[in-house]
Short mmCIF file of C-alpha atoms in Angstrom, two decimals:
data_model
loop_
_atom_site.label_atom_id
_atom_site.label_comp_id
_atom_site.label_asym_id
_atom_site.label_seq_id
_atom_site.Cartn_x
_atom_site.Cartn_y
_atom_site.Cartn_z
CA MET A 1 0.00 0.00 0.00
CA PRO A 2 1.24 3.49 -0.69
CA GLY A 3 3.01 4.93 2.28
CA THR A 4 6.03 6.66 0.82
CA PRO A 5 6.00 10.46 0.67
CA THR A 6 5.95 10.27 -3.15
CA ASP A 7 2.89 8.00 -3.21
CA LEU A 8 1.04 10.13 -0.69
CA THR A 9 1.86 13.32 -2.60
CA ARG A 10 0.62 11.80 -5.86
CA LEU A 11 -2.59 10.74 -4.15
CA ARG A 12 -3.05 14.20 -2.68
CA ILE A 13 -2.64 15.84 -6.11
CA THR A 14 -5.03 13.36 -7.70
CA LEU A 15 -7.75 13.87 -5.10
CA THR A 16 -7.30 17.64 -5.30
CA ALA A 17 -7.99 17.44 -9.04
CA PHE A 18 -11.28 15.61 -8.40
CA PHE A 19 -12.38 18.16 -5.80
CA ALA A 20 -11.65 20.97 -8.27
CA LEU A 21 -13.46 19.15 -11.08
CA ASP A 22 -16.53 18.70 -8.90
CA GLY A 23 -16.70 22.41 -8.09
CA PHE A 24 -16.04 23.34 -11.73
CA ILE A 25 -18.85 21.19 -13.14
CA PHE A 26 -21.39 22.12 -10.49
CA ALA A 27 -20.76 25.87 -10.87
CA GLY A 28 -20.97 25.56 -14.65
CA TRP A 29 -24.44 24.08 -14.31
CA VAL A 30 -25.58 26.70 -11.80
CA VAL A 31 -24.80 29.67 -14.06
CA ARG A 32 -27.03 28.21 -16.80
CA ILE A 33 -30.08 27.75 -14.58
CA PRO A 34 -31.76 30.96 -15.85
CA ALA A 35 -31.44 29.79 -19.46
CA ILE A 36 -32.77 26.34 -18.57
CA LYS A 37 -35.70 27.97 -16.77
CA GLU A 38 -36.61 29.87 -19.91
CA GLN A 39 -36.18 26.81 -22.12
CA THR A 40 -38.46 24.64 -20.00
CA GLY A 41 -41.05 27.37 -19.48
CA ALA A 42 -40.90 26.84 -15.73
CA SER A 43 -42.29 29.34 -13.28
CA ALA A 44 -40.24 30.27 -10.25
CA SER A 45 -42.12 27.78 -8.09
CA THR A 46 -41.99 24.87 -10.57
CA LEU A 47 -38.29 25.55 -11.16
CA GLY A 48 -37.74 25.38 -7.41
CA LEU A 49 -39.47 22.01 -7.31
CA ALA A 50 -37.38 20.77 -10.24
CA LEU A 51 -34.18 21.91 -8.56
CA LEU A 52 -35.11 19.79 -5.56
CA GLY A 53 -34.16 16.88 -7.81
CA VAL A 54 -30.50 17.73 -7.26
CA SER A 55 -31.01 17.78 -3.51
CA ALA A 56 -33.10 14.62 -3.38
CA GLY A 57 -30.68 12.68 -5.57
CA ALA A 58 -27.70 13.83 -3.51
CA VAL A 59 -29.18 13.11 -0.09
CA ILE A 60 -30.48 9.66 -1.06
CA THR A 61 -27.21 8.66 -2.70
CA MET A 62 -24.92 9.97 0.02
CA MET A 63 -26.07 7.32 2.49
CA LEU A 64 -25.86 4.57 -0.14
CA THR A 65 -22.38 5.66 -1.22
CA GLY A 66 -20.95 4.97 2.22
CA ARG A 67 -21.83 1.29 1.76
CA LEU A 68 -20.50 1.24 -1.80
CA CYS A 69 -17.20 2.67 -0.61
CA HIS A 70 -16.93 -0.08 1.99
CA ARG A 71 -17.58 -2.73 -0.64
CA TYR A 72 -15.69 -1.45 -3.69
CA GLY A 73 -13.29 1.17 -2.34
CA ASN A 74 -13.26 4.95 -2.19
CA HIS A 75 -11.09 5.35 -5.28
CA GLN A 76 -13.23 3.17 -7.53
CA VAL A 77 -16.46 4.87 -6.44
CA THR A 78 -14.90 8.31 -6.95
CA VAL A 79 -14.01 7.53 -10.56
CA VAL A 80 -17.40 6.00 -11.39
CA CYS A 81 -19.24 8.96 -9.86
CA ALA A 82 -16.98 11.41 -11.74
CA VAL A 83 -17.98 9.76 -15.02
CA LEU A 84 -21.67 9.89 -14.08
CA LEU A 85 -21.37 13.53 -13.00
CA SER A 86 -19.67 14.48 -16.26
CA LEU A 87 -22.29 12.71 -18.37
CA SER A 88 -25.33 13.86 -16.41
CA VAL A 89 -24.44 17.59 -16.53
CA SER A 90 -25.22 17.52 -20.26
CA LEU A 91 -28.81 16.34 -19.69
CA PRO A 92 -30.65 19.45 -18.36
CA PRO A 93 -30.48 21.39 -21.68
CA LEU A 94 -32.15 18.43 -23.42
CA THR A 95 -35.31 18.77 -21.33
CA HIS A 96 -38.35 20.83 -22.26
CA SER A 97 -40.56 20.62 -19.18
CA PRO A 98 -40.06 21.09 -15.44
CA LEU A 99 -40.95 17.42 -14.84
CA THR A 100 -38.27 16.00 -17.13
CA LEU A 101 -35.80 18.57 -15.78
CA GLY A 102 -36.47 17.37 -12.25
CA LEU A 103 -35.97 13.74 -13.29
CA VAL A 104 -32.60 14.32 -14.94
CA LEU A 105 -31.52 16.45 -12.00
CA LEU A 106 -32.15 13.43 -9.80
CA ILE A 107 -29.40 11.67 -11.76
CA PHE A 108 -27.11 14.68 -11.61
CA GLY A 109 -27.71 15.06 -7.88
CA ALA A 110 -27.05 11.36 -7.29
CA ALA A 111 -23.67 11.60 -9.01
CA TYR A 112 -22.86 14.82 -7.15
CA GLY A 113 -23.73 13.35 -3.76
CA GLY A 114 -21.89 10.13 -4.51
CA ILE A 115 -18.60 11.71 -5.54
CA ASN A 116 -18.67 14.02 -2.51
CA VAL A 117 -18.86 11.10 -0.10
CA ALA A 118 -16.32 9.03 -2.02
CA PHE A 119 -13.54 11.58 -2.39
CA ASN A 120 -14.06 12.99 1.10
CA SER A 121 -13.68 9.44 2.45
CA ALA A 122 -10.48 9.01 0.43
CA ALA A 123 -9.24 12.36 1.71
CA VAL A 124 -9.90 11.33 5.32
CA ASP A 125 -7.74 8.22 4.82
CA LEU A 126 -4.97 10.37 3.36
CA VAL A 127 -5.15 12.83 6.28
CA ARG A 128 -4.68 9.92 8.69
CA ALA A 129 -1.76 8.52 6.71
CA MET A 130 0.02 11.86 6.35
CA ARG A 131 -0.77 12.88 9.92
CA ARG A 132 -1.28 16.46 8.77
CA PRO A 133 -4.60 18.38 8.84
CA ILE A 134 -4.73 18.91 5.06
CA MET A 135 -8.49 18.51 4.66
CA PRO A 136 -9.13 22.25 4.10
CA SER A 137 -6.83 22.23 1.07
CA PHE A 138 -9.16 19.81 -0.73
CA HIS A 139 -12.18 22.00 -0.03
CA ALA A 140 -10.19 25.02 -1.19
CA ALA A 141 -9.73 23.20 -4.51
CA PHE A 142 -13.50 22.71 -4.70
CA SER A 143 -14.03 26.43 -4.06
CA LEU A 144 -11.43 27.41 -6.66
CA GLY A 145 -12.95 25.01 -9.19
CA GLY A 146 -16.33 26.57 -8.54
CA MET A 147 -15.00 30.07 -9.04
CA VAL A 148 -13.36 29.09 -12.33
CA GLY A 149 -16.49 27.25 -13.47
CA ALA A 150 -18.74 30.19 -12.67
CA GLY A 151 -16.39 32.70 -14.24
CA LEU A 152 -15.95 30.67 -17.41
CA GLY A 153 -19.69 30.06 -17.58
CA GLY A 154 -20.35 33.76 -17.39
CA LEU A 155 -17.87 34.41 -20.21
CA VAL A 156 -19.28 31.81 -22.62
CA ALA A 157 -22.96 32.39 -21.82
CA GLY A 158 -23.17 35.13 -24.42
CA PHE A 159 -22.19 33.00 -27.40
CA LEU A 160 -22.71 29.34 -26.41
CA THR A 161 -26.11 27.77 -25.92
CA PRO A 162 -26.67 25.84 -22.66
CA THR A 163 -26.47 22.61 -24.67
CA GLN A 164 -23.09 23.53 -26.11
CA HIS A 165 -21.74 24.83 -22.81
CA LEU A 166 -22.80 21.88 -20.67
CA PHE A 167 -21.74 19.36 -23.31
CA GLY A 168 -18.35 21.07 -23.18
CA LEU A 169 -18.32 20.44 -19.43
CA THR A 170 -19.05 16.78 -20.15
CA VAL A 171 -16.06 16.55 -22.48
CA ILE A 172 -13.77 18.30 -20.00
CA GLY A 173 -15.01 16.15 -17.14
CA LEU A 174 -14.49 12.88 -19.03
CA LEU A 175 -11.03 13.91 -20.20
CA VAL A 176 -9.93 14.88 -16.69
CA THR A 177 -11.42 11.69 -15.27
CA ALA A 178 -9.69 9.57 -17.89
CA VAL A 179 -6.30 11.05 -17.02
CA VAL A 180 -6.61 11.59 -13.28
CA GLY A 181 -8.89 8.62 -12.64
CA ARG A 182 -6.37 6.21 -14.13
CA GLU A 183 -3.81 7.49 -11.64
CA LEU A 184 -6.27 7.25 -8.74
CA LEU A 185 -7.14 3.63 -9.58
CA ARG A 186 -3.43 2.74 -9.62
CA LEU A 187 -2.94 4.16 -6.14
CA LYS A 188 -4.18 1.92 -3.37
CA PRO A 189 -5.70 3.52 -0.28
CA PRO A 190 -2.99 4.56 2.18
CA ALA A 191 -2.49 2.73 5.44
CA LEU A 192 -0.92 3.97 8.63
CA PRO A 193 2.66 2.65 8.87
CA GLU A 194 3.22 -0.10 11.39
CA ASN A 195 5.64 2.01 13.38
CA ALA A 196 3.31 5.01 13.47
CA PRO A 197 2.70 6.44 16.94
CA LYS A 198 -0.54 5.44 18.58
CA ALA A 199 -3.47 7.76 18.38
CA SER A 200 -3.30 10.63 20.80
CA SER A 201 -7.03 10.96 21.29
CA LYS A 202 -10.08 8.84 21.77
CA GLU A 203 -11.35 9.69 18.32
CA GLU A 204 -8.14 8.75 16.52
CA ALA A 205 -8.23 5.35 18.18
CA ALA A 206 -11.91 4.78 17.63
CA PRO A 207 -12.92 1.74 15.60
CA ARG A 208 -14.63 2.47 12.31
CA ARG A 209 -18.02 1.07 13.18
CA LEU A 210 -21.19 2.80 14.13
CA THR A 211 -21.58 1.92 17.80
CA PRO A 212 -24.17 4.04 19.61
CA ARG A 213 -21.43 6.32 21.01
CA THR A 214 -19.71 6.61 17.64
CA ARG A 215 -22.98 7.33 15.88
CA GLY A 216 -23.77 10.06 18.39
CA LEU A 217 -20.38 11.71 17.86
CA VAL A 218 -20.71 11.45 14.08
CA PHE A 219 -24.12 13.14 14.19
CA THR A 220 -22.66 15.80 16.48
CA PHE A 221 -19.93 16.64 13.98
CA GLY A 222 -22.57 16.48 11.27
CA LEU A 223 -24.43 19.24 13.11
CA ILE A 224 -21.35 21.44 12.76
CA ALA A 225 -21.44 20.76 9.01
CA LEU A 226 -25.15 21.62 8.98
CA CYS A 227 -24.60 24.93 10.81
CA THR A 228 -21.82 25.86 8.40
CA ALA A 229 -23.68 24.90 5.23
CA PHE A 230 -26.79 26.75 6.43
CA GLY A 231 -24.75 29.93 6.34
CA GLU A 232 -23.27 29.19 2.92
CA GLY A 233 -26.69 28.54 1.40
CA ALA A 234 -28.25 31.58 3.05
CA LEU A 235 -25.55 33.97 1.88
CA ALA A 236 -25.55 32.53 -1.64
CA ASP A 237 -29.26 33.26 -2.07
CA TRP A 238 -29.92 36.29 0.14
CA SER A 239 -26.77 38.41 0.54
CA ALA A 240 -27.23 40.35 -2.70
CA LEU A 241 -30.90 41.03 -1.97
CA HIS A 242 -30.03 42.24 1.54
CA LEU A 243 -27.47 44.71 0.21
CA GLU A 244 -29.77 45.94 -2.55
CA GLN A 245 -33.03 46.05 -0.62
CA ASP A 246 -31.91 47.10 2.85
CA LEU A 247 -28.78 49.16 2.10
CA ASP A 248 -29.79 50.67 -1.26
CA ALA A 249 -26.84 49.16 -3.14
CA THR A 250 -26.86 48.95 -6.93
CA ALA A 251 -27.23 45.49 -8.47
CA GLY A 252 -23.53 45.42 -9.34
CA ALA A 253 -22.43 46.47 -5.87
CA ALA A 254 -24.83 43.99 -4.28
CA ALA A 255 -23.25 41.14 -6.24
CA ILE A 256 -19.89 42.00 -4.70
CA GLY A 257 -21.10 40.86 -1.28
CA TYR A 258 -21.31 37.16 -2.05
CA SER A 259 -18.18 37.28 -4.22
CA CYS A 260 -16.21 38.66 -1.27
CA PHE A 261 -17.69 36.01 1.00
CA ALA A 262 -16.70 33.23 -1.43
CA LEU A 263 -13.19 34.63 -1.87
CA ALA A 264 -12.76 34.84 1.90
CA MET A 265 -13.86 31.21 2.31
CA THR A 266 -11.40 30.11 -0.36
CA ALA A 267 -8.56 32.07 1.23
CA GLY A 268 -9.44 30.65 4.64
CA ARG A 269 -9.32 27.11 3.30
CA LEU A 270 -6.03 27.68 1.51
CA THR A 271 -4.49 28.64 4.84
CA GLY A 272 -6.51 26.08 6.80
CA THR A 273 -3.79 23.46 7.15
CA ARG A 274 -1.40 25.95 8.73
CA LEU A 275 -4.18 27.22 10.99
CA LEU A 276 -5.05 23.70 12.15
CA GLU A 277 -1.41 22.86 12.78
CA ARG A 278 -1.09 25.95 14.94
CA LEU A 279 -4.42 25.91 16.79
CA GLY A 280 -5.60 22.29 16.64
CA ARG A 281 -9.08 21.20 15.68
CA THR A 282 -10.97 22.26 18.78
CA ARG A 283 -9.67 25.81 18.86
CA THR A 284 -10.15 26.08 15.09
CA LEU A 285 -13.81 25.07 15.44
CA VAL A 286 -14.44 27.34 18.42
CA SER A 287 -12.61 30.37 17.03
CA GLY A 288 -14.03 29.87 13.53
CA GLY A 289 -17.60 29.65 14.75
CA THR A 290 -17.13 32.67 17.02
CA VAL A 291 -15.55 34.79 14.27
CA ALA A 292 -18.32 33.79 11.83
CA ALA A 293 -21.02 34.69 14.35
CA LEU A 294 -19.55 38.14 14.98
CA GLY A 295 -18.98 38.72 11.26
CA MET A 296 -22.54 37.78 10.36
CA LEU A 297 -23.98 40.08 13.02
CA LEU A 298 -22.04 42.87 11.35
CA GLY A 299 -23.10 41.74 7.87
CA ALA A 300 -26.77 41.53 8.81
CA LEU A 301 -27.10 44.65 10.97
CA ALA A 302 -24.51 47.08 9.58
CA PRO A 303 -26.00 50.41 8.44
CA THR A 304 -23.66 50.84 5.44
CA LEU A 305 -22.84 48.75 2.38
CA TRP A 306 -19.12 48.38 2.96
CA ALA A 307 -19.49 47.54 6.62
CA ALA A 308 -21.89 44.76 5.62
CA VAL A 309 -19.48 43.48 2.98
CA LEU A 310 -16.71 43.49 5.60
CA GLY A 311 -19.02 41.40 7.77
CA PHE A 312 -19.49 38.91 4.93
CA VAL A 313 -15.70 38.65 4.53
CA ILE A 314 -15.25 37.96 8.25
CA THR A 315 -18.04 35.40 8.09
CA GLY A 316 -16.37 33.61 5.18
CA LEU A 317 -13.05 33.45 7.01
CA GLY A 318 -14.77 32.07 10.10
CA LEU A 319 -16.85 29.43 8.33
CA ALA A 320 -14.08 28.35 5.93
CA ASN A 321 -12.67 25.41 7.85
CA LEU A 322 -15.64 24.27 9.93
CA PHE A 323 -17.11 21.96 7.27
CA PRO A 324 -13.78 20.29 6.30
CA VAL A 325 -12.89 19.66 9.95
CA ALA A 326 -16.36 18.31 10.75
CA VAL A 327 -16.31 15.90 7.79
CA GLU A 328 -12.79 14.77 8.63
CA ARG A 329 -13.70 14.08 12.26
CA ALA A 330 -16.79 12.13 11.23
CA GLY A 331 -14.78 10.14 8.68
CA THR A 332 -12.03 9.39 11.17
CA LEU A 333 -14.63 8.04 13.56
CA ALA A 334 -16.65 5.90 11.16
CA GLY A 335 -15.01 5.86 7.71
CA PRO A 336 -17.24 6.36 4.65
CA ASP A 337 -20.39 5.93 6.76
CA GLY A 338 -19.30 8.84 8.92
CA VAL A 339 -18.54 10.99 5.89
CA ALA A 340 -21.94 10.08 4.43
CA ILE A 341 -23.82 11.07 7.59
CA ALA A 342 -21.94 14.35 8.04
CA SER A 343 -22.25 15.22 4.35
CA THR A 344 -25.97 14.49 4.34
CA LEU A 345 -26.52 16.72 7.37
CA GLY A 346 -24.33 19.41 5.82
CA TYR A 347 -26.16 19.28 2.53
CA GLY A 348 -29.43 19.39 4.44
CA GLY A 349 -28.26 22.60 6.07
CA MET A 350 -27.49 24.13 2.71
CA LEU A 351 -30.99 23.24 1.55
CA LEU A 352 -32.61 24.46 4.74
CA GLY A 353 -30.86 27.83 4.80
CA PRO A 354 -32.43 29.71 1.87
CA PRO A 355 -36.10 28.82 2.52
CA ALA A 356 -35.69 29.29 6.29
CA ILE A 357 -34.28 32.77 5.72
CA GLY A 358 -37.19 33.52 3.39
CA PHE A 359 -39.81 32.53 5.95
CA MET A 360 -38.10 34.47 8.73
CA ALA A 361 -37.76 37.50 6.47
CA ASP A 362 -41.53 37.45 5.90
CA TRP A 363 -42.21 37.13 9.63
CA TYR A 364 -39.69 39.71 10.80
CA SER A 365 -37.23 41.31 8.34
CA LEU A 366 -34.37 40.13 6.14
CA PRO A 367 -31.62 41.58 8.40
CA ALA A 368 -33.21 39.86 11.41
CA ALA A 369 -33.49 36.61 9.45
CA LEU A 370 -29.81 36.71 8.51
CA THR A 371 -28.84 36.84 12.17
CA SER A 372 -29.87 33.17 12.28
CA VAL A 373 -26.62 32.45 10.41
CA ALA A 374 -24.75 34.08 13.30
CA ALA A 375 -26.75 32.03 15.81
CA LEU A 376 -25.93 28.73 14.10
CA ALA A 377 -22.26 29.68 13.75
CA ALA A 378 -22.24 30.24 17.51
CA VAL A 379 -23.89 26.82 17.95
CA ALA A 380 -21.08 25.28 15.89
CA ALA A 381 -18.53 26.95 18.19
CA VAL A 382 -20.29 25.58 21.26
CA ILE A 383 -20.43 22.07 19.79
CA GLY A 384 -16.73 22.32 18.95
CA PHE A 385 -15.98 23.16 22.56
CA LEU A 386 -18.23 20.46 24.02
CA THR A 387 -16.64 17.79 21.79
CA ARG A 388 -13.09 18.87 22.67
CA HIS A 389 -12.32 15.50 24.28
CA ALA A 390 -13.34 13.69 21.08
CA ALA A 391 -11.14 15.85 18.88
CA GLU A 392 -7.48 16.52 18.76
CA ASN A 393 -6.68 19.65 20.78
#
């Protein structure tokens, strides 16, 4: 099994490429949603129902993928799901009704959920073998891939039809998978060396089976993922409207808010390994959740545009490493099953965020609703502190 520094480095590069590809393809699809809406003749509500296909496919498949990874291996499942993701992204432009769009998005969502569990599980194994907290670097690659995919999609939207654009993503995805996937299949999952020091914490030594205690801890770390993803989903859908509606920003200036948040999250993840090595997981979770809570209070309640944008930046820096650490802890505890549970809860939080903010905005106001992101970030910090004996300090 690969255990040499060269093997582990090759595996790290290979997995990083798959994380980036996932973000690239998903963002490329997202920027063409308006054109697909027009093509299918969907209303806002029927489009929302169709888009639930992505969510439903992902959530259902995430739990199944944990079992597939146990049976066939993380690397094999990653490659198969990458092929399915690349092929299925070309399907939405071929639909002409909300119903058929929802059905093909079930397939796309299944592939998306499957690859997320598979390569996160492989990354958890690599983190254990390298004995370095490198998980944030993989999620930084996903963020960077998403930024490139969204930027490229915006550039080509003016002269490529959705069919041409998304078919291009299929070609790119299959080519990358053919090259990088071959390398991943050659590399066997890493194993801890026989002379490695024993685990320094209860969690590191925990067996990879879902005992009642292990299941409880996995769900607890999954709640951190949920709190983090709630904020990501809420800011993605509501930050621009908040700046435009409540702070009288122009449409262009309002769009800057989420861009700054996304850039801050990416920067935070790029420096996440160094932060974790310096602070440890518990202090990273507690400080990250606290910083995000304070930043979101500023972002939601600030009286000026640039103060709110500064709040979004602080929020992004705070949230950046909570999800990677939570998924890694869950995977260390229970392998692919742990990753599947934490990912499902996290994805559920991303789904819950936007509609929850909408309902609260109707009941109270949008700024008041956005403070719920701060509240859940604070909850994540509290959970991080309470689970300090189950995590490496």
